[in-house]
Coordinates of N, CA, C and O and ligand atoms in Angstrom, one line a residue:
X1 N -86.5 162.4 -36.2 CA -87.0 162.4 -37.7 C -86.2 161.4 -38.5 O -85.2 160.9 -37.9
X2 N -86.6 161.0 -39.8 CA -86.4 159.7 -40.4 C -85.0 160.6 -41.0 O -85.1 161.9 -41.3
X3 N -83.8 159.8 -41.2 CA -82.7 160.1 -41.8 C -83.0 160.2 -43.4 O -82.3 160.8 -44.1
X4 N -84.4 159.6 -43.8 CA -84.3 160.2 -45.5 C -85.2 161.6 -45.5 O -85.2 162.3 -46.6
X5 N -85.9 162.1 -44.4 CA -87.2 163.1 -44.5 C -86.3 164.4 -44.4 O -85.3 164.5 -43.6
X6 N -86.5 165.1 -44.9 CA -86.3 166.6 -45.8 C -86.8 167.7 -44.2 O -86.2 168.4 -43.5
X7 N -87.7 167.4 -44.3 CA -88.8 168.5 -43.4 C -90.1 168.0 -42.6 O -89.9 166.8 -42.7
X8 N -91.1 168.2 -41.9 CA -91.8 167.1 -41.3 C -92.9 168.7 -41.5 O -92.6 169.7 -40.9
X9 N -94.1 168.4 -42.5 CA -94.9 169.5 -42.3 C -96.0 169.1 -41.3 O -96.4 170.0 -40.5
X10 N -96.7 167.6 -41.2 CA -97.6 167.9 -40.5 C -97.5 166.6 -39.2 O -97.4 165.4 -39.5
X11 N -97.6 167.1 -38.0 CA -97.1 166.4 -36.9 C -98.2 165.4 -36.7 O -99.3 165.7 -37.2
X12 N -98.0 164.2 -35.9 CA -98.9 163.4 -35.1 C -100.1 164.2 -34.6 O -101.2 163.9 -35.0
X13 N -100.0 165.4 -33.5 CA -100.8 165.8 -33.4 C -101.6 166.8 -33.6 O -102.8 167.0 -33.1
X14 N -100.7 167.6 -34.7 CA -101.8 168.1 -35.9 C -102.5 167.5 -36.4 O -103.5 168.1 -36.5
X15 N -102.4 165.9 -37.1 CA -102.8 165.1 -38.1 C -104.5 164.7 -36.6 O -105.7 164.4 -36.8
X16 N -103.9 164.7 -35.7 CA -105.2 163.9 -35.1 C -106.0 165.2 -34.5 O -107.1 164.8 -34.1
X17 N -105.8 166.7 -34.2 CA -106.8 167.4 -34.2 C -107.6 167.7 -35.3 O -108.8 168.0 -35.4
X18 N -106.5 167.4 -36.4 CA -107.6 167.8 -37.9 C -108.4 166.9 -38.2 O -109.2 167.2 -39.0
X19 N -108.3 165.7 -37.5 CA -109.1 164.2 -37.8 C -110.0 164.5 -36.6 O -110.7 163.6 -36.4
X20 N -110.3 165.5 -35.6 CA -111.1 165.7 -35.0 C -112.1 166.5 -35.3 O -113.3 166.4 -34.8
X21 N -111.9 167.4 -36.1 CA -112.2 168.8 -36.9 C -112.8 168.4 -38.0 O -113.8 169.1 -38.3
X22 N -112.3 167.1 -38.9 CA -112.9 166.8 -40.5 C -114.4 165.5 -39.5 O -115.5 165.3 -40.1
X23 N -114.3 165.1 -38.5 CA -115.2 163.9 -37.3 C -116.2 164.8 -37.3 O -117.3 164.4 -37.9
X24 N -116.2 166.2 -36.6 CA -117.3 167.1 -36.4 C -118.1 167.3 -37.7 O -119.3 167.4 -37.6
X25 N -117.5 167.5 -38.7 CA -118.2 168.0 -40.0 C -118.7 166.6 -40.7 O -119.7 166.8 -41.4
X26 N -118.3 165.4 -40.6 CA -118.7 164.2 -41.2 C -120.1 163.5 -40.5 O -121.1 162.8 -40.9
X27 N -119.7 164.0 -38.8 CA -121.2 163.7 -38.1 C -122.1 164.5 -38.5 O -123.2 164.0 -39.0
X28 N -121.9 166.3 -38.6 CA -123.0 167.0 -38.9 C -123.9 166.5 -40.2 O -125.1 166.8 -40.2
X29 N -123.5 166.1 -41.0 CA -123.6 165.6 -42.5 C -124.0 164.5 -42.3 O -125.1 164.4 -42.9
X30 N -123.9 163.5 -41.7 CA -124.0 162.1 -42.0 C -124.7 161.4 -40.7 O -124.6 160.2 -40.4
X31 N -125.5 162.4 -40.1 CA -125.8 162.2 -38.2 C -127.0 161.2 -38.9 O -127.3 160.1 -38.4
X32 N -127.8 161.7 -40.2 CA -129.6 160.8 -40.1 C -128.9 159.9 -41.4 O -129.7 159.4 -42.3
X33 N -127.8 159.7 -41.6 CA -127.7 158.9 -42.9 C -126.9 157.5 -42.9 O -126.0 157.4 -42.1
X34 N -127.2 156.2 -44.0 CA -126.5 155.4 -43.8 C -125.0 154.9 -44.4 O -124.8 154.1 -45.3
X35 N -123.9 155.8 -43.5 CA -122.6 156.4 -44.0 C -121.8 154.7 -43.6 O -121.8 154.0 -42.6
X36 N -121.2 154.6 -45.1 CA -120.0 153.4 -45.5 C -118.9 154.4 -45.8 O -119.1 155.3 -46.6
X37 N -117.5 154.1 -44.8 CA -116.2 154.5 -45.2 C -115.4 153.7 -45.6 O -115.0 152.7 -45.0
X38 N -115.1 154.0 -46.7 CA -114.3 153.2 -47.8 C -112.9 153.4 -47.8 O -112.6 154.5 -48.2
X39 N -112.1 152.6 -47.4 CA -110.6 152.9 -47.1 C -110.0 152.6 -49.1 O -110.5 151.7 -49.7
X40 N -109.5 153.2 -49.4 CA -108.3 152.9 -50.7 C -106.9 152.6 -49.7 O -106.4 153.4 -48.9
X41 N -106.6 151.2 -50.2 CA -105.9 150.8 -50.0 C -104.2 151.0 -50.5 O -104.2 150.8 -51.7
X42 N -103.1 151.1 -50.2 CA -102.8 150.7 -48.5 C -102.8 152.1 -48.1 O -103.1 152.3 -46.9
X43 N -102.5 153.1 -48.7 CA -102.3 154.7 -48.0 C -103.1 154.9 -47.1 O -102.5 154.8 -46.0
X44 N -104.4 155.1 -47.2 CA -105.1 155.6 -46.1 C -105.7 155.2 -44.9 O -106.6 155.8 -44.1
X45 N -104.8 153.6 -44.7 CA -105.4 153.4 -43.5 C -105.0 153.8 -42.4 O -106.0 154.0 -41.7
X46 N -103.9 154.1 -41.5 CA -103.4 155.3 -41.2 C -104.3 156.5 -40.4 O -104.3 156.7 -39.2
X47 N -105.1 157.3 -41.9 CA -105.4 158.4 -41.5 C -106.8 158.0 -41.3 O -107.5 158.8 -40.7
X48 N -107.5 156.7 -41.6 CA -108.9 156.3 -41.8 C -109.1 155.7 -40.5 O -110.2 155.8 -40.0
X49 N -108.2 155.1 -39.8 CA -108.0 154.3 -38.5 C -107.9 155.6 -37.7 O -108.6 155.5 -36.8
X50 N -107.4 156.7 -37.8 CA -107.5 157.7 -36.7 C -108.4 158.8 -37.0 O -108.5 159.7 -36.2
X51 N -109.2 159.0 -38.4 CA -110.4 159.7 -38.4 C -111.4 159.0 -37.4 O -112.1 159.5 -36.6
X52 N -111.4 157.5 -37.9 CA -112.9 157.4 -38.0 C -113.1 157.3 -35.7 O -114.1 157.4 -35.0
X53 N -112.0 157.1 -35.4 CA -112.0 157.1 -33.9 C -112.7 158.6 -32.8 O -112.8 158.8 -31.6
X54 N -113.1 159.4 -34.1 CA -113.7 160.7 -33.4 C -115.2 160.3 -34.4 O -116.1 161.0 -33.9
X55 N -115.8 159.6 -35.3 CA -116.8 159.9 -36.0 C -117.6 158.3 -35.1 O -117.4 157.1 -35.1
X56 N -118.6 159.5 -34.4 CA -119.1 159.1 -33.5 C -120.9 158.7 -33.8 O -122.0 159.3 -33.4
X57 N -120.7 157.5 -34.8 CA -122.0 157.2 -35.7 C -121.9 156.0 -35.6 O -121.0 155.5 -35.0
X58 N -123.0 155.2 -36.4 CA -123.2 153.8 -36.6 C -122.5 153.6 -37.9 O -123.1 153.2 -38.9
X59 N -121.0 154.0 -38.0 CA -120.7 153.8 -39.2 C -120.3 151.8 -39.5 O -120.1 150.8 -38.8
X60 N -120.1 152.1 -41.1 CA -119.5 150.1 -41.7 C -118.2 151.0 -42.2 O -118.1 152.1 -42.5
X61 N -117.4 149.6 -42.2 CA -116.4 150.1 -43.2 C -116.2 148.9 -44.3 O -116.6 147.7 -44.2
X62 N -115.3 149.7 -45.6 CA -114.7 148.3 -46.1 C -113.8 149.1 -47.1 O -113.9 150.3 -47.4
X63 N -112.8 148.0 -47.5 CA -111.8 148.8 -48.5 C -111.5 148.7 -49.9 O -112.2 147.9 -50.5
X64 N -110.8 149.2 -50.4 CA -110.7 149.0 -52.2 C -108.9 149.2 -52.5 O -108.1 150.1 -52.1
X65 N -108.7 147.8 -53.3 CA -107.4 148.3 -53.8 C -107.5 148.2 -55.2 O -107.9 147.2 -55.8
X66 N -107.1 149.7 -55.7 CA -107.1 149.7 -57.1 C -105.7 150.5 -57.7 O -104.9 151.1 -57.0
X67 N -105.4 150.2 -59.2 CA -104.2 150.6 -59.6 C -104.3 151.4 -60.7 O -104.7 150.8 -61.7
X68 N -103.9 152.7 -60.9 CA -103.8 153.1 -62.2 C -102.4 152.6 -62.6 O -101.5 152.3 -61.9
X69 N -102.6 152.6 -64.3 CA -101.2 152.9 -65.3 C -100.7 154.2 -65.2 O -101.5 155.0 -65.6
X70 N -99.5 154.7 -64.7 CA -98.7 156.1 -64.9 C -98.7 156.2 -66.3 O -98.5 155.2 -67.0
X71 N -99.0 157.2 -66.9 CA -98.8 158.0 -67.7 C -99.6 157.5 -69.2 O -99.7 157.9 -70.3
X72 N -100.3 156.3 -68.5 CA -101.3 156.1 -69.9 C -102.5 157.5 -69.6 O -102.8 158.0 -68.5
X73 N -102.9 157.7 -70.5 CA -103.8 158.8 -70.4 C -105.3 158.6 -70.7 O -105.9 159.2 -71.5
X74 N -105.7 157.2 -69.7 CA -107.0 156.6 -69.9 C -107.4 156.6 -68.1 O -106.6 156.7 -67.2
X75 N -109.0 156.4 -67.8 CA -109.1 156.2 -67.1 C -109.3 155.0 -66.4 O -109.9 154.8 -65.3
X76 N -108.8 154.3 -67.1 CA -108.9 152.7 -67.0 C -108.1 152.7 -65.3 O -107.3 153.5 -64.9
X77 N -108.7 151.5 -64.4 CA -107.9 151.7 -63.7 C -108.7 149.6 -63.1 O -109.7 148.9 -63.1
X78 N -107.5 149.7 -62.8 CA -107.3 147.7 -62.3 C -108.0 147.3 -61.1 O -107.1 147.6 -60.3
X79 N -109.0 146.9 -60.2 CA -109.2 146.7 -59.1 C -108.8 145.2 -58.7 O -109.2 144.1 -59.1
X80 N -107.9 145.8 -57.9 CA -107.0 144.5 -57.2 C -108.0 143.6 -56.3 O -108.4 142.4 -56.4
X81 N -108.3 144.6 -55.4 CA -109.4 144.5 -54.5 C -110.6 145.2 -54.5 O -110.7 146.4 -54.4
X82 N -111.9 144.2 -54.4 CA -113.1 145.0 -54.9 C -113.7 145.2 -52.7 O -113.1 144.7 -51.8
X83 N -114.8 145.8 -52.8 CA -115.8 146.0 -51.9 C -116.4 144.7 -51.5 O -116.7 144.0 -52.3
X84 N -116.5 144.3 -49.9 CA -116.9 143.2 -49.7 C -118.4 143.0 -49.5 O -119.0 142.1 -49.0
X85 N -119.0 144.4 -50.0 CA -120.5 144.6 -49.7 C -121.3 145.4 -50.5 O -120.8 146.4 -51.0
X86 N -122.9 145.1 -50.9 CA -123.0 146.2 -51.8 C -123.4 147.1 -51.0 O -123.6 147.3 -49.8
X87 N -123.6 147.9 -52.5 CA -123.4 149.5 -52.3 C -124.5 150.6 -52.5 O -124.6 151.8 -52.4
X88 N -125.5 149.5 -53.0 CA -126.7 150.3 -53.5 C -127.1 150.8 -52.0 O -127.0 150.4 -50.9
X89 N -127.8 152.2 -52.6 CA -128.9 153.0 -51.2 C -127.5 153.3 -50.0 O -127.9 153.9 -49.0
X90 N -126.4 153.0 -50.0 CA -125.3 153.6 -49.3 C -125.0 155.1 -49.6 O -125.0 155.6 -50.7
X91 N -124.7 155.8 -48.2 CA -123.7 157.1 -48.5 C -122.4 156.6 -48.3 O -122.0 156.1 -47.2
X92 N -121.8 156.9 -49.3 CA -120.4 156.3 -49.1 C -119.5 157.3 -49.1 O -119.9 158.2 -49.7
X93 N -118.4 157.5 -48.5 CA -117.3 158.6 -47.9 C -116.4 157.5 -48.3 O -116.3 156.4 -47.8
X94 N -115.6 158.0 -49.3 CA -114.1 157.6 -49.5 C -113.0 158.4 -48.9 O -112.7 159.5 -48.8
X95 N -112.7 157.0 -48.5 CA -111.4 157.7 -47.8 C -110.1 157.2 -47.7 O -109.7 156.0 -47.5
X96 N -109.2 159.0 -47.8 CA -107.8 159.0 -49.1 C -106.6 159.2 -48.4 O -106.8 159.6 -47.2
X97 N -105.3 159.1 -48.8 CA -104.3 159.8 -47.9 C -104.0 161.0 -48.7 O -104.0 162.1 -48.3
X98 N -103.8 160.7 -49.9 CA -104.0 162.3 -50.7 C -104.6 162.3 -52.4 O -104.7 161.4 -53.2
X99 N -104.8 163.7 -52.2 CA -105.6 163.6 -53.5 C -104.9 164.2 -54.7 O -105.1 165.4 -54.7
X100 N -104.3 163.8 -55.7 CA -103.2 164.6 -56.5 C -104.1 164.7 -58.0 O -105.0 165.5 -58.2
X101 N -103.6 163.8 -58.8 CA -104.4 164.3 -60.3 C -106.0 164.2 -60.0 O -106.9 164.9 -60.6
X102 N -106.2 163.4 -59.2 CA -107.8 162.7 -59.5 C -108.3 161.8 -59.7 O -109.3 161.3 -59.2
X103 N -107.4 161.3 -60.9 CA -107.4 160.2 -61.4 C -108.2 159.0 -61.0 O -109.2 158.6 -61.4
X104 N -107.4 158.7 -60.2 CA -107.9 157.2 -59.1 C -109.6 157.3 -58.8 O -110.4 156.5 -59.2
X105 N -109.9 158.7 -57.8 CA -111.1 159.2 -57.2 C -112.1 159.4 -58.4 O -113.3 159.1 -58.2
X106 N -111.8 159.9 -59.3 CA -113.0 160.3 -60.1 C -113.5 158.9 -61.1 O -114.6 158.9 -61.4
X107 N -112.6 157.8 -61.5 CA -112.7 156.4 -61.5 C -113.7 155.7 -61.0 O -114.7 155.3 -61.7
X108 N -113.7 155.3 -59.6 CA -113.7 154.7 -58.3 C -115.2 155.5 -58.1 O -116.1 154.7 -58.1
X109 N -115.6 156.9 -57.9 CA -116.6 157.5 -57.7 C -117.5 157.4 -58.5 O -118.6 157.4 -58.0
X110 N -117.5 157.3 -59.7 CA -118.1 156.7 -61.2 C -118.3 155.7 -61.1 O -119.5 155.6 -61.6
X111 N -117.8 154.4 -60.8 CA -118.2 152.9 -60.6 C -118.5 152.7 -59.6 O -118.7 151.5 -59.4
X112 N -118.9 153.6 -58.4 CA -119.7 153.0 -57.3 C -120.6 154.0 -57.2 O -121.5 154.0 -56.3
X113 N -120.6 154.9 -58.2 CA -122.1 155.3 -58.3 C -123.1 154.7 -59.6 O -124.4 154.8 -59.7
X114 N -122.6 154.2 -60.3 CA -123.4 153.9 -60.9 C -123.9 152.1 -60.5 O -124.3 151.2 -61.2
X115 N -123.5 152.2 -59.3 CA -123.5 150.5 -58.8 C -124.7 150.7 -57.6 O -125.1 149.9 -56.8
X116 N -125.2 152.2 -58.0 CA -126.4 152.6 -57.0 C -125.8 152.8 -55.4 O -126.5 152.5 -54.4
X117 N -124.9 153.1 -55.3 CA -124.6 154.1 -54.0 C -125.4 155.4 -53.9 O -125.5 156.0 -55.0
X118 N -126.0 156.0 -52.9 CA -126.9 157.1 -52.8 C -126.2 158.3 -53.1 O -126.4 159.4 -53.7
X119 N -124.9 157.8 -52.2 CA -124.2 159.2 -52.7 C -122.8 159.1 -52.4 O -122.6 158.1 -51.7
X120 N -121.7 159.8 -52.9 CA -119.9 159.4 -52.9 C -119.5 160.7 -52.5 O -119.5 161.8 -53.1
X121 N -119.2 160.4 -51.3 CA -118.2 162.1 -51.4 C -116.7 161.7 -50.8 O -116.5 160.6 -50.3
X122 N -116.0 162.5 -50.8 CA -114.3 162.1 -50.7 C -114.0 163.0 -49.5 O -114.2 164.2 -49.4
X123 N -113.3 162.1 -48.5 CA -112.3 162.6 -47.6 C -111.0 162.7 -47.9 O -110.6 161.7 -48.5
X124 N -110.3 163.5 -47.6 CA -108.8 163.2 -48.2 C -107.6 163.8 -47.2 O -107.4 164.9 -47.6
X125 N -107.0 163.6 -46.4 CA -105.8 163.7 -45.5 C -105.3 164.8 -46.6 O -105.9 165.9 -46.5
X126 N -104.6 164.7 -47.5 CA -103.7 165.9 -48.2 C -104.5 165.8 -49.5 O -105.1 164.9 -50.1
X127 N -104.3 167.3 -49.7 CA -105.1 167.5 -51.0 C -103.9 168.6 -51.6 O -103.6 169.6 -51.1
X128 N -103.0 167.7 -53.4 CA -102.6 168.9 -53.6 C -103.2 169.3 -54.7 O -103.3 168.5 -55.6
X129 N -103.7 170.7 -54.7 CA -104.6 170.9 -55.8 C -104.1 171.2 -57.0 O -104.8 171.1 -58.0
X130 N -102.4 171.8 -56.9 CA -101.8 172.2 -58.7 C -101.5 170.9 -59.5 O -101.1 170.9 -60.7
X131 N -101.8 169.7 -58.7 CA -101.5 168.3 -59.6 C -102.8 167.5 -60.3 O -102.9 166.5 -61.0
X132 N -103.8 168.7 -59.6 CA -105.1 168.0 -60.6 C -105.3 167.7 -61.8 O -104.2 168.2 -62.2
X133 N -105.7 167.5 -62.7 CA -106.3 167.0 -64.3 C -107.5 166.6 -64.6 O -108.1 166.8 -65.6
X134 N -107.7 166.0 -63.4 CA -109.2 165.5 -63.4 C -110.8 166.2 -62.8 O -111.0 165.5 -61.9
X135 N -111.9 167.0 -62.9 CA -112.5 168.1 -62.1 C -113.2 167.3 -61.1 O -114.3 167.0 -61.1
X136 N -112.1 167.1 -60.2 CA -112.8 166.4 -58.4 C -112.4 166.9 -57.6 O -111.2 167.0 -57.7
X137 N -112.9 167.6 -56.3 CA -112.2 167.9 -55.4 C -113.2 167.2 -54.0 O -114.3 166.8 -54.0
X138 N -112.3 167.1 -53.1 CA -112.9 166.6 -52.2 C -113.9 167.5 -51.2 O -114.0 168.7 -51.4
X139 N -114.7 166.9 -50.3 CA -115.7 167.5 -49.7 C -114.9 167.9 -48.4 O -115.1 168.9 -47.7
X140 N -114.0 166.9 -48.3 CA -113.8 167.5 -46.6 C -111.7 167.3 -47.0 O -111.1 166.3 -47.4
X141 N -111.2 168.1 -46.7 CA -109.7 168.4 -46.8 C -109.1 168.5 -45.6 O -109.5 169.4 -44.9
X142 N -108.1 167.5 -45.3 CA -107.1 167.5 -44.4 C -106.0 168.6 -44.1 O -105.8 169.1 -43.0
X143 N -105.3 168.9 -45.4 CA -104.5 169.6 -45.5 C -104.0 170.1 -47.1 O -103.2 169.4 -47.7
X144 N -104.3 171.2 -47.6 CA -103.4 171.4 -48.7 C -102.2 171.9 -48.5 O -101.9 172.8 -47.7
X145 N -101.1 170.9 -49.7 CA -100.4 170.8 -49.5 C -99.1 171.1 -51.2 O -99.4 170.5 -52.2
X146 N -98.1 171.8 -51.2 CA -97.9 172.0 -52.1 C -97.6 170.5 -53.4 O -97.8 169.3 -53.2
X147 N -97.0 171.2 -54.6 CA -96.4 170.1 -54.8 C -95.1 169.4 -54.8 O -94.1 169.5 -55.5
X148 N -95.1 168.6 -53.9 CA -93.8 168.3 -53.1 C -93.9 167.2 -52.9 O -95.0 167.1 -52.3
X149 N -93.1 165.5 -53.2 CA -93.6 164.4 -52.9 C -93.2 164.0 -51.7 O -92.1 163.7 -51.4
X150 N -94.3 163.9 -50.8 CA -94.5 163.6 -49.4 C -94.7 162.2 -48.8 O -95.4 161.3 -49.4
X151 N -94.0 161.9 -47.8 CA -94.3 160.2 -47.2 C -94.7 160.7 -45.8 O -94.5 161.8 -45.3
X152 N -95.5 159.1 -44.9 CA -95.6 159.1 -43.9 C -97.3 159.0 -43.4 O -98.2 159.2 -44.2
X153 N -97.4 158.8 -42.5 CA -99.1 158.1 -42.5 C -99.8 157.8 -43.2 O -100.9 158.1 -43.5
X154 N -98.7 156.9 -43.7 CA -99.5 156.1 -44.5 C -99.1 155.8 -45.9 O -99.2 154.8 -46.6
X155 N -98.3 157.5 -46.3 CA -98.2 157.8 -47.7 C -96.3 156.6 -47.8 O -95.4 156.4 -46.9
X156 N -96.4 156.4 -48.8 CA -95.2 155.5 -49.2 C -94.0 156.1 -50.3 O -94.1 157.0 -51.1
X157 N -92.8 155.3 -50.1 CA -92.2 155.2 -51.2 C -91.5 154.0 -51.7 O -90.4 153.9 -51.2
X158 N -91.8 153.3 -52.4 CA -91.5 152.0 -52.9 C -91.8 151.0 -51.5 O -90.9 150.3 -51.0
X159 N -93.1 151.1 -51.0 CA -93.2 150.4 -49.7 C -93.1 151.4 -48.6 O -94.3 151.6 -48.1
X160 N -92.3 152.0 -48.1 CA -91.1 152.4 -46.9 C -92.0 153.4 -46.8 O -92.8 153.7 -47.7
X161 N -91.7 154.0 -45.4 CA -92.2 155.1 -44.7 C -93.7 154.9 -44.7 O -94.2 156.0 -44.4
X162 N -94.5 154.2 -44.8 CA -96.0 154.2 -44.8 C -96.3 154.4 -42.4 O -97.2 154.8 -41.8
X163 N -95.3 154.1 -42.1 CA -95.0 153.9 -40.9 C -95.1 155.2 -40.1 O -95.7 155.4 -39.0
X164 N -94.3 156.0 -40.8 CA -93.7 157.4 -39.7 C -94.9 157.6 -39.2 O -95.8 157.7 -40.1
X165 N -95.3 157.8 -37.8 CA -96.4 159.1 -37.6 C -96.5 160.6 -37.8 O -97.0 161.5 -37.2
X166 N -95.8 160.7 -39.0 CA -96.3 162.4 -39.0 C -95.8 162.5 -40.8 O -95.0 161.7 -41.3
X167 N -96.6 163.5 -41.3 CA -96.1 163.7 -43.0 C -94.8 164.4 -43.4 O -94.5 165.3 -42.6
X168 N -94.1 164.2 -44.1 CA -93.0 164.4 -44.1 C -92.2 164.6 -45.6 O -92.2 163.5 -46.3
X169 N -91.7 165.6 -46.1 CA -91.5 166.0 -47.6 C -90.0 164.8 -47.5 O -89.3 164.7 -46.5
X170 N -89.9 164.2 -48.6 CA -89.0 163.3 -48.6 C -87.4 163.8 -49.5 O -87.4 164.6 -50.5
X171 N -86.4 163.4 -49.2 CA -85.1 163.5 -49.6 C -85.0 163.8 -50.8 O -85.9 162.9 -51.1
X172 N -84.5 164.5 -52.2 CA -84.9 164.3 -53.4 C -83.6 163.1 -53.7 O -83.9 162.0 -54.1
X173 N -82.7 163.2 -53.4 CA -81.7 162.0 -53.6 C -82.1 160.7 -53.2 O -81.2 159.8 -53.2
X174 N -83.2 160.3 -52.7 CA -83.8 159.0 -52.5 C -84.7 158.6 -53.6 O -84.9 157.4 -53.9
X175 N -85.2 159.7 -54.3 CA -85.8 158.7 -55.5 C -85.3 159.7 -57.1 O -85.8 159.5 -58.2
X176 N -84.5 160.7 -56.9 CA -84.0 161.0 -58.4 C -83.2 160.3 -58.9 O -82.8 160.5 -60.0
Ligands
5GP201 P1 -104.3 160.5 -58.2 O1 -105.1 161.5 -57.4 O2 -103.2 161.1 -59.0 O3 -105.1 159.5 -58.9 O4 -103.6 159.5 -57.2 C1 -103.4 159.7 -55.9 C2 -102.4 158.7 -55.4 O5 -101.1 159.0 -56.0 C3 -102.2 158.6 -54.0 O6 -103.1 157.6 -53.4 C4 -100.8 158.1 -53.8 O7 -100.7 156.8 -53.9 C5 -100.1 158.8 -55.0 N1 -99.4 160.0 -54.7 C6 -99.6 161.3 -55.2 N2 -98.8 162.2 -54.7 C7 -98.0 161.5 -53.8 C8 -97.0 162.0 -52.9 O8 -96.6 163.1 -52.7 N3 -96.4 161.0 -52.1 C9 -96.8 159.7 -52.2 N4 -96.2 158.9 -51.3 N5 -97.8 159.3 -53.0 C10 -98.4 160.2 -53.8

């Protein structure tokens, strides 16, 4: 275990039976449909790279990097990086490393539906739900998880730890 990680809640191979488990429910759903997985960049590729290895469809992918402002209380939000394809008549599956206020997802869900996507629904690796603000929840949940700030597949802190293979509640003396 990483010398700054606290606790390690969810293991490598937890993380990849639950990505076999969220595969089965995303085929049942998406077996007659024309399903685009949308990576949000950089967190979720990680968990998007080992979902999509059980979702056993003609799926496309492509990614989005976007940025909110902390603590402004708008939903304005920056896209660094846009979609390299359109989106019209698409079912699109976003996909998250975790889902906290909303913020970001109900943004991002809003601008690509109104850009004529057929339909948006959200996958998300960790969902914690007492940090919401925004009324989104996801369709398919990896893990809820409390509120505790967590690194590791994917999830970061100032860069670092996006690497570890397993989730991991982080040190509080590393970022208080
Ligand atoms: P929100 O749902 O608040 O718009 O944003 C979700 C984003 O907040 C995630 O993609 C992630 O970048 C960040 N985030 C929220 N909670 C955590 C956490 O516990 N650990 C890390 N590393 N990032 C988090």
């Amino acid at each position: 275990m990483h010398r700054n990680v606290k606790e390690i809640l969810y293991t490598q191979e937890e993380i990849t039976q639950k990505c076999k488990e969220l595969a089965k429910q995303i085929m049942n759903d998406y077996h007659d449909k024309n399903l685009l997985m949308v990576g949000l960049l950089k967190g979720s590729v990680p968990f998007l790279a080992e979902l999509s290895k059980f979702v056993n469809l003609d799926v496309t992918f492509d990614y989005m990097d976007v940025s909110s402002y902390e603590g402004v209380e708008s939903k304005a939000i920056t896209i660094k990086k846009d979609l390299d394809q359109e989106v019209k008549g698409k079912d699109i599956l976003l996909v998250e490393d975790i889902l906290d206020t909303g913020k970001t997802l109900t943004t991002v869900k809003a601008m690509l539906l109104e850009r004529g996507a057929a339909s948006v629904e959200i996958v998300t690796m960790l969902d914690k739900k007492e940090g919401r603000t925004y009324p989104i929840e996801a369709k398919y949940v990896g893990f809820d998880i409390p509120n505790a700030f967590v690194v590791g597949f994917g999830l970061d802190f100032d860069e670092k730890y996006r690497n570890l293979p397993y989730v991991g509640i982080l040190k509080e003396e590393c970022y208080l």
